[in-house]
């Protein structure tokens, strides 16, 4: 065998070159891949990262405040905090549930059940509308999956006093009743949007961008005067208790503007306690409940007769105190004998009203009542407002027309009755009632619905109702001339009427330059008295006695005014000591019609 050695074929330099080539190729591949990821496919991977850590969250917007006519806050939104959780994360740490339940004042079993039922979701509220400090303490426990968010809660400083007008919002700050619902679009703000970065535990670590700023809701200034509102609420509540009545309503209108200065109902409820009270207590009876107006409608009957050409001084025979008509008998409380239109209103004669109505055509009488707003929506814009019932004239027989003339057979809301008396006081011009201050600024004079002379004459006649011998002497206000009309109607039931009553008074003050029209309606007084002059008229007196002074309305019964203010400058008086109705203002007072 040959023993010569084999030649050595290993070349270290060549191997190093190959190794260097492989390393360079790998390095180039890595650089190319990095360049591809960083420069070419940036948007895709950025989206993937953002999908895991970047979120767009809403910025809650506060609801606009509601103010009274003097700028006092009636409803406002206050910041609160709500605690929520990601059920998947929270259920991954079941040992922390008892601790979380104690912090939220929720039983651990209830908390576990609530979270488990939503285990397939990423969001569940644990407790809403907490004090921000209490919510921060819960978050400070560091329980995985538990977070908080900012919200707003509605507060009503005046509680029951304003409840029926304002209504309330739900837990999401959306209007549910009253003006909160009617003006929800105006009061609701526009939520904003911001972009944030969260870590894998859901904690916010950076605010990336403000996508859209939040726009707070607009404030709403009402025509309501909180002082007059409180007066009306206090006096109505006292009257309900005194007469053991079931419910009641008060409406106060500013005659020159048509603005609703006060509107209250009993029973009431606390709008700050959601779900408190039953549905009946939350109903704004002044605009949703219908009543037969009773004798307060006689003012419109007299106005219709005068427009039909009847002489207001003509004597009408009401003897012997009852009047057979078809199969019915119309009765007065007493035999008033011969009465003119003024005495008709003063004594509230059903027989005289019937005889006036029978002299008019159905169409004419219906037209006048319709022009005064009966059977029509007032246009106030309040949710759920009732239009009332005024039967078409083709259905009227003599008995129906007779009963309508003294307030049966038609129905209206207290707001509609107040509007009709405001028409009389405003020289026959109608302004739609409005809850908003300046709501009728576009048409300040309103619509003429009846001759001004007729309206002034009827108001003058209505003064006698409050004078001695009238049915509403308890409505008189010292220093002011008051005109008004009482009404007492039986409550209707299927098949007829029962011995339960609605006591009503509608009044105007002061007569010379009328400022307020007010209606009081009290349902089912059961303490022995039930006439409108006994039950409703005293509420008018108490509310107007305070409201006229709060609103700086000058007295117009000058003799009484001088008796209480002897240092005032003298004024020219009529023979009865009152400023004549056609006299100009004197001594800085607003002259008006006479209170004896």
XYZ file of C-alpha atoms in Angstrom:
596
model
C 0.000 0.000 0.000
C 1.092 3.552 -0.760
C 1.874 5.653 2.368
C 1.918 9.119 0.656
C -0.340 11.702 2.533
C -3.560 13.030 0.894
C -3.526 16.687 -0.131
C -5.268 19.199 2.370
C -8.346 20.804 0.647
C -9.577 23.031 3.636
C -9.508 26.770 2.781
C -10.246 28.978 5.852
C -10.486 32.126 3.784
C -13.157 30.659 1.571
C -15.210 29.557 4.579
C -14.952 33.013 6.107
C -16.129 34.551 2.883
C -19.129 32.246 2.784
C -19.935 33.007 6.417
C -19.631 36.735 5.795
C -21.902 36.454 2.770
C -24.557 34.634 4.818
C -24.353 37.202 7.592
C -24.574 40.078 5.132
C -27.574 38.446 3.479
C -29.279 37.970 6.851
C -28.498 41.513 7.859
C -29.817 42.849 4.565
C -32.977 40.780 4.990
C -33.532 42.156 8.483
C -32.917 45.705 7.348
C -35.222 45.218 4.367
C -37.903 43.753 6.612
C -37.569 46.603 9.083
C -37.724 49.121 6.275
C -40.816 47.375 4.923
C -42.492 47.454 8.312
C -41.462 51.018 9.171
C -41.841 52.695 5.808
C -44.155 50.657 3.590
C -46.627 48.838 5.880
C -46.762 51.488 8.600
C -50.507 52.113 8.455
C -51.447 48.437 8.779
C -49.361 47.796 11.870
C -50.256 51.151 13.348
C -53.910 50.156 13.033
C -53.182 46.838 14.671
C -51.469 48.563 17.576
C -54.182 51.169 17.886
C -56.840 48.485 17.882
C -55.253 47.063 21.011
C -54.352 50.227 22.922
C -55.972 53.360 21.365
C -59.607 54.152 22.035
C -61.974 56.988 21.168
C -64.039 57.859 24.218
C -66.909 60.359 24.425
C -66.647 63.564 26.419
C -69.939 64.052 28.205
C -71.599 67.466 27.743
C -73.516 69.173 30.522
C -77.222 69.920 30.127
C -78.271 73.556 30.035
C -79.707 75.117 33.184
C -83.323 76.227 33.572
C -83.777 79.679 35.111
C -86.768 81.659 36.277
C -87.613 85.093 34.852
C -85.213 86.750 37.333
C -82.273 84.440 36.622
C -82.727 82.153 39.640
C -81.709 78.549 38.991
C -84.600 76.098 38.827
C -82.723 73.092 37.375
C -78.992 72.457 37.007
C -76.649 69.564 36.202
C -73.854 68.629 38.579
C -70.861 66.388 37.702
C -70.930 62.886 39.159
C -69.006 59.675 38.532
C -70.180 56.231 37.468
C -68.187 53.049 38.138
C -68.113 50.377 35.443
C -66.212 47.177 34.792
C -64.991 44.841 32.072
C -66.651 41.579 33.180
C -64.010 39.377 31.565
C -61.181 41.038 33.463
C -63.084 41.325 36.717
C -64.153 37.673 36.721
C -60.502 36.740 36.343
C -60.043 37.926 39.940
C -63.066 36.544 41.818
C -61.308 36.972 45.164
C -61.643 40.793 44.801
C -65.440 40.763 44.358
C -66.291 40.921 48.104
C -63.961 43.894 48.543
C -65.519 45.648 45.526
C -69.041 44.907 46.733
C -68.347 46.511 50.120
C -66.900 49.603 48.463
C -69.978 49.953 46.235
C -72.482 48.975 48.968
C -73.596 46.012 46.869
C -73.960 42.492 48.235
C -71.121 40.308 46.891
C -73.629 37.706 45.637
C -75.592 40.355 43.740
C -72.398 41.829 42.298
C -71.138 38.402 41.179
C -74.512 37.598 39.582
C -74.655 40.907 37.745
C -71.124 40.559 36.361
C -71.523 36.859 35.470
C -74.682 37.535 33.465
C -72.660 39.876 31.255
C -69.491 37.807 31.057
C -69.559 37.924 27.255
C -69.461 41.716 27.193
C -66.761 44.278 27.756
C -68.838 46.820 29.690
C -71.254 46.804 32.603
C -72.245 49.588 34.982
C -71.640 48.713 38.623
C -72.997 51.905 40.179
C -74.003 55.188 38.605
C -74.071 58.795 39.747
C -71.726 58.463 42.699
C -69.999 61.230 44.543
C -66.710 61.743 42.641
C -64.668 61.262 45.833
C -66.392 57.964 46.600
C -65.837 56.746 43.035
C -62.152 57.708 43.247
C -61.841 55.629 46.431
C -63.265 52.611 44.599
C -60.838 53.047 41.725
C -58.025 53.434 44.253
C -58.503 49.820 45.317
C -56.747 48.815 42.106
C -59.156 46.018 41.236
C -58.477 44.824 37.660
C -61.165 45.688 35.126
C -62.852 48.396 37.268
C -63.006 51.926 35.868
C -64.954 55.171 36.231
C -66.434 57.742 33.854
C -67.716 61.260 34.288
C -71.444 61.993 33.967
C -73.952 64.646 35.037
C -76.964 64.432 37.293
C -79.923 66.821 37.278
C -80.825 68.661 40.476
C -83.958 70.681 41.209
C -83.353 73.103 44.098
C -87.052 73.876 44.616
C -88.239 70.275 44.624
C -92.021 69.875 44.730
C -92.725 73.564 44.121
C -91.539 73.418 40.500
C -92.035 69.716 39.849
C -95.014 69.782 37.490
C -93.687 72.600 35.326
C -90.098 71.384 35.000
C -90.674 67.634 34.952
C -87.503 65.561 35.295
C -84.767 63.699 33.405
C -83.831 60.031 33.460
C -80.526 58.601 34.614
C -79.004 59.411 31.222
C -79.974 63.105 31.635
C -82.691 62.964 28.985
C -85.949 64.869 29.519
C -88.902 62.649 30.449
C -91.649 65.015 31.603
C -92.622 68.674 31.572
C -90.412 71.369 30.105
C -87.390 69.072 30.432
C -89.053 66.981 27.732
C -90.538 69.849 25.699
C -87.162 71.610 25.398
C -84.930 68.539 25.500
C -83.299 69.413 22.157
C -82.534 72.937 23.363
C -81.139 71.878 26.744
C -79.125 68.850 25.599
C -75.480 69.474 24.806
C -73.412 67.839 22.064
C -70.962 65.228 23.406
C -67.309 65.607 22.462
C -64.786 62.911 21.497
C -61.154 62.339 22.444
C -58.552 59.715 21.524
C -56.642 58.035 24.357
C -54.053 55.285 24.865
C -54.713 52.534 27.401
C -52.389 49.853 28.702
C -53.319 46.198 28.736
C -55.037 46.662 32.110
C -57.310 49.355 30.692
C -55.666 52.281 32.463
C -55.429 55.565 30.557
C -51.776 56.424 30.091
C -52.005 59.242 27.554
C -54.470 61.617 25.852
C -53.555 61.451 22.187
C -55.916 63.897 20.523
C -59.093 65.946 20.988
C -61.292 64.802 18.129
C -64.280 67.029 18.910
C -64.847 69.341 21.890
C -68.019 68.972 23.945
C -70.659 71.673 23.544
C -72.773 72.290 26.664
C -76.531 72.666 26.325
C -78.178 76.083 26.158
C -79.848 77.661 29.177
C -83.623 78.120 29.186
C -85.129 81.225 30.812
C -88.729 80.700 31.864
C -91.517 83.192 32.457
C -92.092 81.549 35.851
C -91.363 83.737 38.879
C -90.168 81.445 41.661
C -91.547 83.805 44.353
C -95.074 83.789 42.931
C -94.745 80.069 42.247
C -93.923 79.438 45.891
C -96.840 81.610 47.035
C -99.242 79.689 44.812
C -97.835 76.343 45.963
C -98.064 77.256 49.649
C -101.612 78.629 49.479
C -102.954 75.796 47.317
C -101.453 73.164 49.598
C -102.959 74.883 52.647
C -106.385 75.064 50.964
C -106.258 71.386 49.996
C -105.538 70.463 53.604
C -108.099 72.910 55.047
C -110.941 71.661 52.866
C -109.790 68.019 52.794
C -109.774 68.100 49.005
C -108.405 65.468 46.671
C -106.387 67.687 44.334
C -106.104 71.182 42.932
C -104.429 73.485 40.416
C -103.448 77.157 40.179
C -102.460 79.079 37.041
C -101.236 82.687 37.011
C -100.890 84.478 33.646
C -99.188 87.787 32.947
C -101.908 89.463 30.866
C -99.846 91.921 28.737
C -97.382 89.236 27.601
C -99.291 85.945 27.902
C -96.461 84.555 30.026
C -97.173 81.903 32.646
C -95.898 83.377 35.897
C -96.925 80.434 38.100
C -98.441 76.988 37.680
C -98.788 74.549 40.580
C -100.708 71.379 41.365
C -101.490 69.239 44.371
C -100.557 66.536 45.109
C -96.968 67.018 44.014
C -93.761 64.960 44.046
C -90.005 65.360 44.451
C -88.291 65.351 41.013
C -84.908 64.762 42.687
C -86.081 61.293 43.758
C -86.639 59.390 40.529
C -89.560 57.039 40.730
C -91.087 58.804 43.745
C -94.847 59.271 43.782
C -97.394 57.613 41.541
C -98.315 58.622 38.018
C -101.229 60.774 39.207
C -98.930 62.881 41.367
C -96.568 63.512 38.446
C -99.345 64.704 36.136
C -99.543 68.447 35.471
C -103.274 68.716 36.080
C -103.395 72.368 35.048
C -102.821 71.398 31.398
C -103.796 67.724 31.221
C -106.953 67.401 33.344
C -110.311 68.564 32.043
C -113.069 70.060 34.171
C -116.481 71.419 33.359
C -115.860 75.125 34.053
C -119.245 75.815 35.613
C -120.339 79.399 36.160
C -116.992 80.924 35.142
C -118.200 80.406 31.566
C -121.054 82.887 32.120
C -118.683 85.767 31.369
C -118.281 84.365 27.860
C -122.042 83.819 27.589
C -122.610 87.512 28.381
C -119.900 88.554 25.888
C -121.514 86.408 23.168
C -124.934 87.904 23.901
C -123.559 91.454 23.708
C -121.853 90.667 20.409
C -125.200 89.309 19.233
C -126.767 92.716 19.950
C -128.254 92.168 23.408
C -128.595 95.241 25.629
C -126.591 94.657 28.862
C -129.097 96.740 30.850
C -132.121 94.779 29.683
C -134.010 93.090 32.480
C -134.352 89.300 32.394
C -137.056 87.621 34.449
C -135.707 84.713 36.527
C -138.774 84.264 38.747
C -139.736 82.038 40.448
C -136.173 80.638 40.607
C -136.678 77.727 38.242
C -137.233 77.475 34.485
C -138.723 74.396 32.757
C -136.990 73.548 29.477
C -138.047 70.490 27.525
C -137.755 67.617 30.008
C -135.381 69.505 32.325
C -135.643 72.262 34.895
C -133.009 75.005 35.145
C -132.656 76.299 38.716
C -131.028 79.173 40.546
C -129.898 79.031 44.161
C -132.475 81.751 44.972
C -135.222 83.626 43.198
C -133.406 86.700 41.874
C -136.416 88.194 40.082
C -135.536 90.670 37.361
C -131.792 90.830 36.581
C -129.640 92.561 34.013
C -126.335 91.149 32.746
C -124.358 92.666 35.604
C -126.606 91.114 38.221
C -126.595 87.872 36.235
C -122.848 87.620 36.858
C -122.996 89.013 40.375
C -125.566 86.444 41.539
C -124.557 83.749 39.014
C -128.044 83.165 37.629
C -128.340 79.989 35.558
C -131.798 80.971 34.357
C -130.683 84.361 32.994
C -127.664 82.740 31.265
C -129.969 80.150 29.710
C -132.363 82.769 28.373
C -129.467 84.719 26.832
C -128.127 81.588 25.176
C -131.513 80.619 23.732
C -131.670 83.998 21.956
C -128.436 83.235 20.059
C -127.862 80.820 17.214
C -125.859 77.699 17.948
C -123.218 78.752 15.434
C -122.726 82.206 16.933
C -122.438 80.977 20.520
C -120.046 78.197 19.495
C -117.950 80.635 17.487
C -117.520 83.007 20.426
C -116.526 80.209 22.808
C -114.096 78.876 20.198
C -112.544 82.312 19.763
C -111.975 82.466 23.515
C -109.942 79.259 23.168
C -112.381 76.580 24.327
C -112.053 73.276 22.497
C -108.618 74.266 21.149
C -105.024 73.748 22.156
C -103.634 76.864 23.830
C -100.308 76.567 21.994
C -98.251 76.538 25.193
C -96.187 73.600 23.890
C -96.457 71.650 27.136
C -96.279 67.858 26.536
C -99.608 66.107 26.860
C -101.708 69.264 26.920
C -105.433 68.526 26.553
C -107.512 70.500 24.070
C -110.765 70.296 25.988
C -114.186 69.456 24.589
C -116.561 71.886 22.890
C -119.284 69.925 21.058
C -119.995 71.021 17.467
C -123.060 73.297 17.201
C -124.979 70.860 15.046
C -125.353 68.615 18.100
C -126.796 71.312 20.286
C -130.418 71.092 21.266
C -131.986 73.669 23.545
C -131.029 71.772 26.691
C -127.413 71.298 25.589
C -127.079 74.987 24.688
C -128.636 75.955 28.010
C -126.234 73.812 30.047
C -123.245 75.093 28.086
C -124.301 78.673 28.913
C -123.651 78.007 32.617
C -120.671 75.697 32.251
C -121.856 72.117 31.794
C -121.572 70.063 28.619
C -118.123 71.381 27.716
C -114.759 70.865 29.363
C -111.520 72.794 29.620
C -108.212 72.831 31.440
C -107.448 75.453 34.104
C -104.935 76.937 31.644
C -107.647 77.377 29.000
C -109.923 79.104 31.511
C -107.093 81.427 32.542
C -106.420 82.222 28.878
C -110.084 83.144 28.267
C -110.100 85.557 31.211
C -106.813 87.045 30.029
C -108.562 87.765 26.703
C -111.260 89.754 28.519
C -108.657 91.648 30.539
C -106.505 92.337 27.460
C -109.334 94.196 25.696
C -110.312 91.202 23.606
C -106.820 90.276 22.367
C -105.535 86.726 22.681
C -101.915 85.829 23.300
C -100.962 82.152 23.463
C -99.775 81.200 26.961
C -96.024 80.700 27.018
C -93.642 79.214 29.559
C -90.664 81.036 28.026
C -89.782 84.583 28.979
C -90.346 86.733 25.905
C -92.031 83.833 24.118
C -94.607 86.155 22.510
C -92.166 88.919 21.610
C -92.728 88.311 17.890
C -96.453 89.144 18.218
C -96.780 91.277 21.354
C -100.326 92.521 20.650
C -101.849 89.145 19.937
C -104.998 88.424 17.937
C -108.217 90.380 18.371
C -111.015 87.906 19.114
C -113.753 90.172 20.498
C -114.590 93.868 20.455
C -112.556 95.812 23.061
C -115.683 97.646 24.295
C -117.434 94.334 25.000
C -114.379 92.977 26.806
C -114.096 96.096 29.004
C -117.823 96.009 29.764
C -117.742 92.373 30.856
C -114.714 92.996 33.095
C -116.601 95.885 34.700
C -119.547 93.595 35.353
C -117.241 90.972 36.880
C -116.111 93.505 39.492
C -119.488 93.186 41.168
C -118.854 89.493 41.802
C -116.080 90.445 44.249
C -118.042 93.386 45.709
C -120.371 93.034 48.714
C -123.374 90.997 47.650
C -121.398 89.033 45.071
C -120.396 85.393 45.265
C -116.634 85.980 45.710
C -116.098 88.687 48.330
C -113.273 86.555 49.764
C -111.245 87.193 46.586
C -110.914 90.924 47.276
C -107.376 92.323 47.590
C -106.925 95.490 49.638
C -105.869 98.431 47.486
C -106.690 96.749 44.191
C -109.786 96.413 42.056
C -110.551 92.765 41.360
C -112.872 91.228 38.769
C -113.684 87.547 38.695
C -116.209 84.756 38.635
C -116.875 81.732 40.771
C -117.829 78.304 39.517
C -119.031 75.181 41.317
C -119.679 72.054 39.281
C -120.597 68.537 40.157
C -118.190 65.856 39.026
C -119.527 63.747 36.210
C -119.666 59.969 36.294
C -121.087 57.511 33.751
C -124.812 58.072 33.722
C -124.931 61.453 35.442
C -123.385 63.553 38.218
C -122.422 62.741 41.772
C -122.438 64.793 44.963
C -118.771 65.659 44.598
C -117.669 69.072 43.430
C -115.010 71.086 41.677
C -114.639 74.579 43.138
C -113.340 77.172 40.681
C -112.497 80.856 40.727
C -111.159 82.873 37.787
C -110.011 86.424 38.481
C -108.356 89.525 37.011
C -106.367 92.155 38.908
C -105.977 95.117 38.806
C -108.936 96.053 36.632
C -107.771 99.422 35.300
C -104.558 98.164 33.746
C -104.840 94.385 34.200
C -101.652 92.548 35.077
C -102.622 89.053 36.219
C -105.296 86.519 35.323
C -105.484 83.651 37.787
C -107.530 80.460 37.986
C -107.935 78.225 41.027
C -109.549 74.789 40.677
C -109.941 72.514 43.723
C -111.315 69.012 43.311
C -113.575 67.229 45.754
C -113.500 69.426 48.884
C -115.058 67.326 51.636
C -114.857 69.439 54.799
C -118.362 70.879 54.445
C -117.793 73.806 52.065
C -117.672 73.389 48.323
C -118.733 76.648 46.626
C -116.078 78.373 44.532
C -116.417 81.560 46.574
C -115.740 79.646 49.789
C -112.981 77.290 48.642
C -111.164 78.713 45.575
C -111.606 82.499 45.906
C -109.583 82.785 49.183
C -106.606 81.176 47.426
C -106.806 83.874 44.743
C -106.813 86.550 47.460
C -103.791 85.123 49.301
C -101.671 84.598 46.177
C -102.477 87.926 44.525
C -102.079 89.857 47.771
C -98.439 88.799 47.800
C -97.760 88.652 44.042
C -98.933 92.203 43.314
C -96.473 93.554 45.843
C -93.645 91.246 44.854
C -94.051 92.359 41.232
C -94.372 96.067 42.181
C -97.847 96.500 40.687
C -99.215 99.878 41.908
C -102.549 99.880 43.755
C -105.533 101.161 41.785
C -108.140 101.409 44.532
C -106.804 104.836 45.437
C -108.976 105.542 48.474
C -107.855 102.334 50.147
C -104.311 103.056 49.063
C -104.369 106.490 50.712
C -105.872 104.974 53.840
C -102.804 102.763 54.180
C -100.308 105.344 52.782
C -101.510 108.798 53.931
C -98.363 110.570 52.751
C -98.917 109.700 49.121
C -99.630 112.506 46.661
C -103.328 113.227 46.166
C -105.127 112.072 43.084
C -108.349 112.991 41.355
C -110.965 110.477 42.369
C -114.413 109.706 41.133
C -117.431 110.180 43.335
C -116.987 106.643 44.638
C -113.347 107.223 45.580
C -112.030 105.080 42.710
C -110.042 106.009 39.637
C -112.391 106.001 36.613
C -111.692 103.197 34.151
C -110.907 105.642 31.349
C -108.670 107.898 33.442
C -104.922 108.199 32.816
C -102.433 106.979 35.424
C -101.968 109.365 38.364
C -99.630 109.649 41.337
C -97.378 106.926 39.920
C -100.223 104.456 40.464
C -101.724 102.313 37.763
C -105.423 103.293 37.862
C -107.849 100.436 37.681
C -111.401 99.517 38.398
C -112.981 99.778 41.793
C -113.075 97.659 44.847
C -115.700 99.077 47.228
